[in-house]
XYZ file of C-alpha atoms in Angstrom:
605
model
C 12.143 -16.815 -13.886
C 12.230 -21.001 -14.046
C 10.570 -22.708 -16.715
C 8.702 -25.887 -16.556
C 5.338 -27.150 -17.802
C 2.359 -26.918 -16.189
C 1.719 -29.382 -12.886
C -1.207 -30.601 -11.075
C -1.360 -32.039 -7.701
C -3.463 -32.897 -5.304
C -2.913 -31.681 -2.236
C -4.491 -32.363 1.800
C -2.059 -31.198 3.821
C -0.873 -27.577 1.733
C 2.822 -27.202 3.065
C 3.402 -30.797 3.649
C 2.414 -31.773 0.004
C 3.711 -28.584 -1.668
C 6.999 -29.494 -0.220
C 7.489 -32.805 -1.263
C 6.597 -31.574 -4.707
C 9.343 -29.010 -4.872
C 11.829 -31.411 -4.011
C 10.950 -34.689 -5.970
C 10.234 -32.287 -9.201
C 13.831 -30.014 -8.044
C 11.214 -26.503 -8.571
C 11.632 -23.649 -5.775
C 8.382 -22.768 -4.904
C 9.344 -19.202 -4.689
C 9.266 -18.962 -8.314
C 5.841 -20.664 -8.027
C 2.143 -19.552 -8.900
C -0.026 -21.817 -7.577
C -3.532 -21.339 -8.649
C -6.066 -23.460 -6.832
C -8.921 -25.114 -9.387
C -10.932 -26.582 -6.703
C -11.206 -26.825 -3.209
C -13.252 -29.475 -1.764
C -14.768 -29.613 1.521
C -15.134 -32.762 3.729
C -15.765 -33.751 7.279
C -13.473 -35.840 9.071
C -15.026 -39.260 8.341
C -13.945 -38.178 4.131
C -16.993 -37.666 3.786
C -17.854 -35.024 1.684
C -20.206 -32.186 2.434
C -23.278 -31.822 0.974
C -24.321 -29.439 -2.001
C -25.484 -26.379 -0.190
C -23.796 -26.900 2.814
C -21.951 -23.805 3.188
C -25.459 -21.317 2.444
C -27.195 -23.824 4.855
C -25.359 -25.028 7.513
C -21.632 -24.364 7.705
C -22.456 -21.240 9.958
C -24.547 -23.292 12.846
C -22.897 -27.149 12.807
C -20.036 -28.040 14.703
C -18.894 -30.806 12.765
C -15.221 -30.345 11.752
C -14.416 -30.159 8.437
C -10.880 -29.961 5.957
C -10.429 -29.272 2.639
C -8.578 -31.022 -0.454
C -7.320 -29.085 -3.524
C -6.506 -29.438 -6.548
C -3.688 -27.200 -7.957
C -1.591 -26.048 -10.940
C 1.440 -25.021 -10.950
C 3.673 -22.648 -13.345
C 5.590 -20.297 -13.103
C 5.478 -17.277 -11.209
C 6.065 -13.816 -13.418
C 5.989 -11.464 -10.413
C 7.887 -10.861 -7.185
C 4.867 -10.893 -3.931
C 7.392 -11.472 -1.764
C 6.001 -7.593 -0.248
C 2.602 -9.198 0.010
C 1.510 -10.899 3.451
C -1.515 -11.905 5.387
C -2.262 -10.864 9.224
C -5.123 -12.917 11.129
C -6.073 -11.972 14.420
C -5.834 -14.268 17.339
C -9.113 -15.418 17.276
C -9.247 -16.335 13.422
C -11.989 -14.387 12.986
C -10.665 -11.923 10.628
C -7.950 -11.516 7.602
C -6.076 -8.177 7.165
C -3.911 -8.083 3.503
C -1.030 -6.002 3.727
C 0.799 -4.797 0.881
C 3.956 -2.933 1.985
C 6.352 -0.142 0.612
C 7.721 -1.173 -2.338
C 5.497 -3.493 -4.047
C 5.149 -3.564 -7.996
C 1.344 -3.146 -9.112
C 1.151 -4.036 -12.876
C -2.391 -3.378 -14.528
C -2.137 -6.476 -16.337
C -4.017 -9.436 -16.572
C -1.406 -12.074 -15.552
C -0.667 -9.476 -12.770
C -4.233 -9.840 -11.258
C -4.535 -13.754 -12.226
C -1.317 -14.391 -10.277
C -2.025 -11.759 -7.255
C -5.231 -13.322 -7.040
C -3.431 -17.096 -6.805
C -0.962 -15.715 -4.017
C -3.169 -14.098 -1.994
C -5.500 -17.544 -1.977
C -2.264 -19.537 -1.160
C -1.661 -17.435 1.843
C -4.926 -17.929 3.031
C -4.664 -21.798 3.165
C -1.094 -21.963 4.059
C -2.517 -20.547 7.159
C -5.870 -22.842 7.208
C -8.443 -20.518 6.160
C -11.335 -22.504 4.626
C -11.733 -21.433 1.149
C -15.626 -21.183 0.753
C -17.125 -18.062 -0.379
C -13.643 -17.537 -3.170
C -15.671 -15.400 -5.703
C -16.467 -12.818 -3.330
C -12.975 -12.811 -2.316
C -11.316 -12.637 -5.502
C -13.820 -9.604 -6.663
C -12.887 -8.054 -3.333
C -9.088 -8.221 -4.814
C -9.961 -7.199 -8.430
C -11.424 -4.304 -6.702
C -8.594 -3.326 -4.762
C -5.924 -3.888 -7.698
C -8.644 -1.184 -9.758
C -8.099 1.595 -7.446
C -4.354 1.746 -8.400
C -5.284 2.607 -11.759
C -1.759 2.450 -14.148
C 1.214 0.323 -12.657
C 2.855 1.851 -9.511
C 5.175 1.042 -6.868
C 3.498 1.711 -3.466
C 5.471 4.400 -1.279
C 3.599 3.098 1.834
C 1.906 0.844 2.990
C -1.640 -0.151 2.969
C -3.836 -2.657 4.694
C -7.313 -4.196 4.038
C -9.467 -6.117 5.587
C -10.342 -8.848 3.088
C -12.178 -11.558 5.252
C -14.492 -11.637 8.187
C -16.009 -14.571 10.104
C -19.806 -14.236 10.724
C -19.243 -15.028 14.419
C -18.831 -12.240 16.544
C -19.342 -10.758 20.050
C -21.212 -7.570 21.136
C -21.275 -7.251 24.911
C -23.559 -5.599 26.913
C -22.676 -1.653 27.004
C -22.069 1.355 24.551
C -20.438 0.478 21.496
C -18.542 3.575 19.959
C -19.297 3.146 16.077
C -17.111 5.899 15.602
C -14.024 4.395 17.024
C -14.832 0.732 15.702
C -14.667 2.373 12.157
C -12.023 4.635 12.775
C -9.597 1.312 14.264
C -10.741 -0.478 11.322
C -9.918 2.179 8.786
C -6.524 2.632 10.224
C -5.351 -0.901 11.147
C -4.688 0.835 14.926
C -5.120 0.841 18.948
C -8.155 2.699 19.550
C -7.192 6.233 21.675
C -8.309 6.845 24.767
C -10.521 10.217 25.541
C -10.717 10.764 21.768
C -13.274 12.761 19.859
C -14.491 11.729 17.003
C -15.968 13.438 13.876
C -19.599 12.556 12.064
C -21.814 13.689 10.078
C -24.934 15.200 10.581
C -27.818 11.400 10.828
C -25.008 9.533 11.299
C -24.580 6.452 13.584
C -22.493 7.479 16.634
C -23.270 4.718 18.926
C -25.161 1.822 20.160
C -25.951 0.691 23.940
C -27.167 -3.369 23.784
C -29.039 -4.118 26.727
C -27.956 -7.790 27.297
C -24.820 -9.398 25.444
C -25.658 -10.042 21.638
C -23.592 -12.639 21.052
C -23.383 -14.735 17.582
C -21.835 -17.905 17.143
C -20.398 -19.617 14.021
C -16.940 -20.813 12.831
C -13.973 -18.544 12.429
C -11.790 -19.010 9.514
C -10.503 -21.831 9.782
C -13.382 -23.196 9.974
C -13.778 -23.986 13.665
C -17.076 -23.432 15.906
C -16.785 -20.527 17.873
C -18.342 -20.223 21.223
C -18.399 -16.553 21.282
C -19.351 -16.171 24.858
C -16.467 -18.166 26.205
C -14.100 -15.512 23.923
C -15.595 -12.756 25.083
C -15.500 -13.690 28.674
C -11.431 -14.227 28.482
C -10.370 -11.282 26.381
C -12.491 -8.671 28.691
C -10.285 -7.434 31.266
C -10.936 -6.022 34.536
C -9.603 -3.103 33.487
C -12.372 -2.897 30.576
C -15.013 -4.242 32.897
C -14.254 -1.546 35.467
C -14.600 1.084 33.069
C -18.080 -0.400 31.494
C -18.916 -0.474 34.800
C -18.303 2.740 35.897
C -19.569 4.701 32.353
C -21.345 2.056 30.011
C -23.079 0.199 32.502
C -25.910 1.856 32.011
C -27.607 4.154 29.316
C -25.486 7.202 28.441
C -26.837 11.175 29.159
C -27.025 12.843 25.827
C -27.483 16.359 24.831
C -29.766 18.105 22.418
C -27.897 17.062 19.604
C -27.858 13.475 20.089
C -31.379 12.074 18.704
C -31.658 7.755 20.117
C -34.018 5.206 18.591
C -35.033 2.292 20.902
C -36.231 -1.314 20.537
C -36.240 -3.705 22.937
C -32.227 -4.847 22.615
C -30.513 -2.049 21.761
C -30.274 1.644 21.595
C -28.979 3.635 18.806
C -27.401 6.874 18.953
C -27.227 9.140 15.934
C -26.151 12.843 15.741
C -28.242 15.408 14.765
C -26.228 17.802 13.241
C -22.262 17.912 12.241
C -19.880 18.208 14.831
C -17.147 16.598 17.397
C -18.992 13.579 19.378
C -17.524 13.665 22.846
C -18.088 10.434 24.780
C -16.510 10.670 27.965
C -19.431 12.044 30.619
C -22.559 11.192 28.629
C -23.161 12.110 24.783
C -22.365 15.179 23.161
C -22.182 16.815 20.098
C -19.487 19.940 20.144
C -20.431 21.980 16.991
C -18.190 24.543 17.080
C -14.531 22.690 17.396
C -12.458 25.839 19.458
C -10.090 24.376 22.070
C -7.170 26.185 24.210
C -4.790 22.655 23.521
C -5.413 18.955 21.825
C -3.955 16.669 23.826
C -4.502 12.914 25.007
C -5.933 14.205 27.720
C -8.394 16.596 26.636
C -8.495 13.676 23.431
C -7.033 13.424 20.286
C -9.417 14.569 17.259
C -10.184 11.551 14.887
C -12.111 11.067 11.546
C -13.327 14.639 10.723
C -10.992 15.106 7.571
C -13.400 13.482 4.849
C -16.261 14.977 7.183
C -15.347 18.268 6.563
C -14.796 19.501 9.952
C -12.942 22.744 11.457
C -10.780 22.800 14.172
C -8.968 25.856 15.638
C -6.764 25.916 18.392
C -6.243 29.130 20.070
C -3.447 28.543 22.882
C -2.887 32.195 24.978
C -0.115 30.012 27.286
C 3.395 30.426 25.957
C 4.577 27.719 28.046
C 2.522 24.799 26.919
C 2.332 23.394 23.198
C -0.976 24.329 21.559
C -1.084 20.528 20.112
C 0.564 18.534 22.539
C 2.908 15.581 23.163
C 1.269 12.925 20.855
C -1.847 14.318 20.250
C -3.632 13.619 16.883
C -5.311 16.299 14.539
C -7.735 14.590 11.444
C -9.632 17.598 10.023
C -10.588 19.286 6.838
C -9.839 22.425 7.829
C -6.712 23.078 10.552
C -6.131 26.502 12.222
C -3.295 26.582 15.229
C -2.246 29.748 17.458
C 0.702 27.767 18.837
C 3.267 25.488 18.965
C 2.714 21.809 17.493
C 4.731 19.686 20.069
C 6.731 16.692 20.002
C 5.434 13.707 17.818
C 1.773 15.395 17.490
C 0.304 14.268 14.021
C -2.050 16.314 12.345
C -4.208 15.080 8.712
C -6.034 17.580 7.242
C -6.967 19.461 3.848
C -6.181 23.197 4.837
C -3.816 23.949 7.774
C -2.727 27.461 9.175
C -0.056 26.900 11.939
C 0.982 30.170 13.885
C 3.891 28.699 15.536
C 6.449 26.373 15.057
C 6.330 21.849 14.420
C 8.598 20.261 16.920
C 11.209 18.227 14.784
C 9.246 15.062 15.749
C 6.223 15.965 14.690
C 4.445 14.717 11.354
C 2.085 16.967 9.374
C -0.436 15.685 6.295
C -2.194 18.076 4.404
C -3.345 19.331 0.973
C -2.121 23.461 1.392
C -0.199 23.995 4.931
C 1.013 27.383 5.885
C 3.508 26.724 8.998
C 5.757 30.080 10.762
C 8.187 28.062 11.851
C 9.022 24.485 10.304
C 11.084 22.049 12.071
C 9.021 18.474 11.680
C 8.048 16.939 8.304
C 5.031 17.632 6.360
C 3.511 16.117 3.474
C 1.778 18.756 1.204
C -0.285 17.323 -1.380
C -0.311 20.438 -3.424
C 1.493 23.495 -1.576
C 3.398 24.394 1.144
C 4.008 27.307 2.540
C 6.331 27.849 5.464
C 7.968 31.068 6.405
C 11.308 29.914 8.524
C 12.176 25.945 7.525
C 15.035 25.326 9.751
C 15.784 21.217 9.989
C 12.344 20.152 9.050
C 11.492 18.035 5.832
C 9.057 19.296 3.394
C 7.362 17.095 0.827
C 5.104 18.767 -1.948
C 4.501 19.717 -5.189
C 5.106 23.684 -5.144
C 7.285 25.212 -1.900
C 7.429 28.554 -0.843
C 9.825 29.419 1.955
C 10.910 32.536 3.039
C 14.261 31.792 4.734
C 15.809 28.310 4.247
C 18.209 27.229 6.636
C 19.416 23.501 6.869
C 16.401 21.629 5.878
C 14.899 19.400 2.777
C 12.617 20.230 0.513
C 11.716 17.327 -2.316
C 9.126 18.960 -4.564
C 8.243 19.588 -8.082
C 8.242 23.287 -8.009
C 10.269 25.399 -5.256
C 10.823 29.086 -4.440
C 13.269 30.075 -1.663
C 13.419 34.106 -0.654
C 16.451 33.597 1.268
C 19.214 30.366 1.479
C 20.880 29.681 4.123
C 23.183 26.793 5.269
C 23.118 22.996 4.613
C 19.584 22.861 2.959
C 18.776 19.851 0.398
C 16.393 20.711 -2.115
C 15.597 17.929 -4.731
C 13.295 19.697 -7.338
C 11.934 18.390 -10.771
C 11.128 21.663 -12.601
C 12.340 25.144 -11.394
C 13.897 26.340 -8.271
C 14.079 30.215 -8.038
C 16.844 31.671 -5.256
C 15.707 35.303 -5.002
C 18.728 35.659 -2.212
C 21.460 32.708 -1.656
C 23.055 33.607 2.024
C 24.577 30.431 2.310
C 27.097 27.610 1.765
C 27.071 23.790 1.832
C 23.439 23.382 0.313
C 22.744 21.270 -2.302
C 20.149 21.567 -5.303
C 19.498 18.448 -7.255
C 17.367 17.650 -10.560
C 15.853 14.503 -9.305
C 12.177 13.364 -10.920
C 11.375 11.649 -8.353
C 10.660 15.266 -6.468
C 7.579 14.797 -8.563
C 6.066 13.286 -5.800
C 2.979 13.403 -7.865
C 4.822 11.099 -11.016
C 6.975 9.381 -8.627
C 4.957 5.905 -8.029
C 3.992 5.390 -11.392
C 8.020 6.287 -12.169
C 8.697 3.775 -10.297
C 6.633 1.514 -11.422
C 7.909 2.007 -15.214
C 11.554 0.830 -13.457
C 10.031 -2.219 -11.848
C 8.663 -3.363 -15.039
C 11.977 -2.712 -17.108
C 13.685 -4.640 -14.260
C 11.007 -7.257 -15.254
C 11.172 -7.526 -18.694
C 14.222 -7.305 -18.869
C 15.346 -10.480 -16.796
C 12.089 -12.186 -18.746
C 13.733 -11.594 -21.865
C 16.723 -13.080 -20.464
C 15.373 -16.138 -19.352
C 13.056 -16.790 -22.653
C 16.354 -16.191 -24.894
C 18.754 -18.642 -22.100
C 15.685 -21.400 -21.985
C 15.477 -21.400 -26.106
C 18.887 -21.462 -25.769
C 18.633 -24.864 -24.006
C 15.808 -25.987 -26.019
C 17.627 -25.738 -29.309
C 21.082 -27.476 -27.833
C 18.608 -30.414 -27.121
C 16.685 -30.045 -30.405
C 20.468 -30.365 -32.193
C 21.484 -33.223 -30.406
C 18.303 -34.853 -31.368
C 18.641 -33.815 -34.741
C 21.222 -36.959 -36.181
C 19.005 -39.360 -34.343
C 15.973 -38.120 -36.193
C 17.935 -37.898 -39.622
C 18.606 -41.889 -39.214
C 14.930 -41.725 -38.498
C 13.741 -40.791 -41.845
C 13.995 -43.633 -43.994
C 11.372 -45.419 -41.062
C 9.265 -42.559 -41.419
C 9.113 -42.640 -44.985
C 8.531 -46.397 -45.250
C 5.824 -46.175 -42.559
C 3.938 -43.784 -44.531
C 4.133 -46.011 -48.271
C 2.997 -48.853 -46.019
C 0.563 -47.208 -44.239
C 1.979 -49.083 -40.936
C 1.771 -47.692 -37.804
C 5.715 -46.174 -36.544
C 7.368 -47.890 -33.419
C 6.031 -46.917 -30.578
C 9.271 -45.533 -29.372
C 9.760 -43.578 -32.901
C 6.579 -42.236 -32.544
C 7.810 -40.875 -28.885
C 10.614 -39.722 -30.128
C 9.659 -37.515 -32.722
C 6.518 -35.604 -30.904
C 9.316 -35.013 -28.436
C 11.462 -33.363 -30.789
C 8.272 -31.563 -32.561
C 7.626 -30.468 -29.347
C 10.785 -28.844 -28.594
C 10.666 -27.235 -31.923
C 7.462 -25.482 -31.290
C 8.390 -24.428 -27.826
C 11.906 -22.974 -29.492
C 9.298 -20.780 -31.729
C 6.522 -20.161 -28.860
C 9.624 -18.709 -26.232
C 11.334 -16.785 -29.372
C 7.684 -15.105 -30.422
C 7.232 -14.451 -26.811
C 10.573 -13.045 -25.952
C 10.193 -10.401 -29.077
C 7.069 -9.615 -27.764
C 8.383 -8.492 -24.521
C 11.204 -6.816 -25.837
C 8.878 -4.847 -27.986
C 6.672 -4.126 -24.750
C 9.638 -3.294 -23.127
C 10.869 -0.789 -25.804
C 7.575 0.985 -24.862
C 7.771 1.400 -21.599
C 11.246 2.499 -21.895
C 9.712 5.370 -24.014
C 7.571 6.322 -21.475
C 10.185 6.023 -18.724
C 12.325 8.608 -20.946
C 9.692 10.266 -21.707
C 9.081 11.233 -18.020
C 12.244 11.538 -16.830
C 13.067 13.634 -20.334
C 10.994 16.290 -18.230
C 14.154 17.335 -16.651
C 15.620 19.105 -19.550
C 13.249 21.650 -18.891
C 14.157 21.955 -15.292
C 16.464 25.302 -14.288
C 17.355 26.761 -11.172
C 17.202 30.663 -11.442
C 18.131 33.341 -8.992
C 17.884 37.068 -8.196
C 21.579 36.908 -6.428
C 25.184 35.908 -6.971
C 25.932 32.828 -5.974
C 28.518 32.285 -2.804
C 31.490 29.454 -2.247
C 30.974 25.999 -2.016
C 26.991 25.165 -3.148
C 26.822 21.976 -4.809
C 24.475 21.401 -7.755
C 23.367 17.661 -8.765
C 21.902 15.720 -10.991
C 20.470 12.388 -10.188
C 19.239 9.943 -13.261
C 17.311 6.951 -12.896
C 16.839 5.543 -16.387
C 18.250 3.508 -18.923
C 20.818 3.291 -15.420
C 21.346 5.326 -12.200
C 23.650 8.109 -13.266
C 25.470 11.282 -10.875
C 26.843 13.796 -11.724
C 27.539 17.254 -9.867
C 28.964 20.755 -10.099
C 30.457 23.273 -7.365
C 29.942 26.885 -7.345
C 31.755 29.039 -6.241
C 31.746 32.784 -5.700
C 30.194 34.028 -9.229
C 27.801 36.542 -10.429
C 24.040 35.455 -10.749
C 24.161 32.157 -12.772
C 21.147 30.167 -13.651
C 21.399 26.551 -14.094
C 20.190 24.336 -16.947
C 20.435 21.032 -18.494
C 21.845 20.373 -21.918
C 20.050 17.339 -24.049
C 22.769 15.174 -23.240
C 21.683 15.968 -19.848
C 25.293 17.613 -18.747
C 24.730 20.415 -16.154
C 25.215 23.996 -17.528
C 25.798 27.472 -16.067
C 23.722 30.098 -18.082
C 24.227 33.907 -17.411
C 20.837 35.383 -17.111
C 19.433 37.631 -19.861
């Protein structure tokens, strides 16, 4: 972290200006905040817009426009560097992405300064600031949903800006799939069906192009109609042609309201809305395979749909190559094929996951598990052989070279090569096996892990802010001491001024609020450098605290133990610490940490 008092600048052109500041004032705008006090809006004559202009007539003028701001600069306190800012070709909307890895603090300065670098994206890439308090609410709101401080283990996107301007041509509109694309930051899928709720919106045919112009944002006019000419392609104009040309069909669960531009769709009960010949609402969601071709099955997890597929044909996959299962409830008489992904709450695979395959759920049962899932709160899999499993509790019956990261694991039968990183109990009821190894990891609490993390990241961080506050006082009071003879010789002109009552030398008088002033910042970066130690003697507490949960942690077993199965332990705090054991042909041993977390071999009672 650089120090430096505050600056303020006016800037027109934002990387032009920004850069001649870092170089004239020798400051790396990397360890920047730049928090923008004003932005003022002007048309290209300088002239500047009128009060109002923005409610009144931003939206239907032409008239180009740029922007001044005025700016402070200090220094930056956290790392955004995992932070960036996607705009679509058209400028028409802003997507925030904030990837894997990225420290969330709950703190003020944390939002003050995300806030700041999110803005200074915006207009590094010409977006006119204009509407900044609905923006920066829209962040505040985002940052709230994290709750505690974190460290994101994927990552997210959200659409933060939208231009008013925008393009509906004539033809069906899925609502299902716009929301579904937007939600996801994807491609829309071809032949997909997609999930809603009984009333709910589905679709809506516009008669005649409803087009609405209006500046992007960047702030140029938008002829919308010129856009949407060039981006439709013949391929999309065949197919409107040829399906949306005209008015879909729709069955007797499809209710339509008409007015003289548009029709709107709605279903009228809960189901799968098919879209491919007409309308159509299938309520009861029983299919022989998923595939692209029959169409992926999108949006139905928060709607609380079921799905079961029932495939009778060894031969073919039940969900095949790169179909896509999002469903509360998940029931499969089959094989999952090769890199199929399936979302859901409750899943029931009879069959086996191709090793490509990904599987989300909250409880998954699975035969035969060779892919990775993600079980929020159990899984259970009867044969895991190669596949990944990440949960909180895991039962398997046989084991045989996989992973398994979870808080809680129980294994009937161990095989060969397996990894299983646990953070409470393991229990081997038979180990068949060599080469596996069991490790004492908390981050297998996939439940603690980002906030874990995030107690790290912050000792990381207070750590090297400590640093700098004691190295910069450190400075300060080298300065302060060479001062100090000058302003002893000072003394009798001080004195003398004051039994006078005659103003001090202009120069004096410089000269000592310059060394008053690098006393008091010697006491301000001292108080503030105890007060982050102190805050970061707490959260190493808490990181201890959490990763202290290990010394409860065994492995137990109902068998002796064979030749050759390594057992770990993997530390992350005060520092990254391994150690390991190897077994070898024993009795049944259970296996405990001591408080000075050293691994132990305990016969069982």
């Amino acid at each position: 972290m650089d120090f430096f008092s505050k600056k303020k600048l006016s800037i027109l052109n934002w990387e032009k200006d920004l850069s001649t500041f870092s170089k004239s004032a020798n400051i790396n705008l990397h360890n920047c905040n730049i928090h923008i006090n004003s932005a003022r809006t002007f048309f290209t004559n300088d002239m500047p817009v009128p009060s109002g202009y923005f409610e009144s007539e931003y939206e239907t003028s032409d008239k180009e426009i740029y922007q001044k701001y005025e700016v402070e600069i200090t220094p930056r306190e956290y790392d955004f560097s995992a932070i960036d800012i996607k705009i679509d070709r058209n400028n028409l909307f802003a997507t925030l992405i904030l990837k894997e890895g990225l420290f969330i603090d709950s703190s003020e300065v944390y939002k003050m300064q995300f806030i700041d670098y999110v803005l200074a994206k915006l207009v590094e890439q010409n977006v006119i600031l204009h509407n900044s308090k609905f923006l920066k609410a829209t962040l505040v709101h985002i940052l709230n949903d994290f709750g505690d401080l974190c460290v994101l283990t994927s990552t997210l996107n959200y659409e933060i800006l939208r231009s008013k301007a925008s393009y509906k041509q004539r033809g069906l509109l899925n609502l299902l799939e716009e929301a579904w694309v937007k939600k996801n930051n994807a491609d829309s899928i071809d032949n997909a069906l997609y999930a809603a709720n009984e009333g709910e919106e589905v679709a809506i045919f516009f008669k005649d192009d409803e087009i609405i112009n209006g500046r992007n944002l960047k702030g140029e006019f938008m002829n919308m109609q010129a856009i949407a000419s060039r981006e439709t392609t013949k391929e999309t104009k065949e197919k409107e042609g040829a399906i949306y040309a005209n008015p879909p069909s729709i069955d007797e669960n499809i209710d339509k309201e008409e007015t003289d531009r548009k029709i709107i769709y709605k279903a009228k009960s809960k189901g799968l809305v098919d879209f491919q010949d007409g309308l159509k609402v299938i309520s009861i969601a029983t299919f022989e395979t998923v595939s692209n071709k029959t169409g992926s099955i999108l949006g139905g997890l928060e709607k609380g749909i079921e799905v079961d597929v029932e495939c009778s044909d060894n031969s073919k996959d039940a969900i095949q190559n790169g179909a896509i299962i999002e469903a509360d409830v998940v029931n499969i008489t089959g094989n999952v094929g090769e890199n199929a992904l399936i979302r859901s709450n409750n899943l029931n695979i009879k069959g086996q996951t191709h090793q490509s395959s990904t599987i989300y759920a909250n409880e998954a049962f699975i035969n035969i598990h060779k892919g990775t899932l993600y079980a929020k709160t159990e899984a259970n899999v009867e044969y895991l052989e190669l596949g990944r499993i990440f949960t909180q509790d895991a039962n398997i019956l046989q084991l045989n070279g996989g992973k398994v990261v979870a808080k809680r694991v129980v294994v009937s039968r161990l095989r060969n090569n397996c990894n299983i990183y646990f953070s409470e109990s393991i229990h081997l009821k038979l180990i068949d096996g060599v080469e596996n190894k069991l490790e004492f990891n908390i981050m297998a609490n996939i439940d603690e892990k980002p906030h874990f993390l995030g107690l790290l990241a912050k000792d990381t961080l207070l750590k090297e802010h400590v640093k700098s506050r004691v190295n910069y006082c450190k400075v300060l009071i080298t300065k302060a001491k060479k001062l100090r003879p000058v302003i002893e010789t000072l003394k009798p002109l001080i004195a003398k001024s004051k039994a006078e009552a005659s103003p001090l030398d202009p120069e004096v008088k410089k000269m000592l609020q310059y060394y008053a002033a690098l006393l008091k910042q010697v006491h301000l970066q001292k108080d503030t450098a105890i007060k982050l130690q102190d805050e970061r003697i707490q959260n190493a507490n808490l990181a201890s605290s959490i990763e202290g949960e290990l010394l409860n942690a065994s492995i137990t077993t109902e068998s002796s133990w064979r030749d050759n199965n390594e057992i770990l332990l993997h530390r992350h705090f005060p520092t990254e610490v391994k150690s390991s054991i190897l077994l070898e042909d024993s009795d049944m041993l259970d296996i405990e940490l001591d408080k000075d977390y050293q691994i132990l071999k305990v016969s069982p009672e």
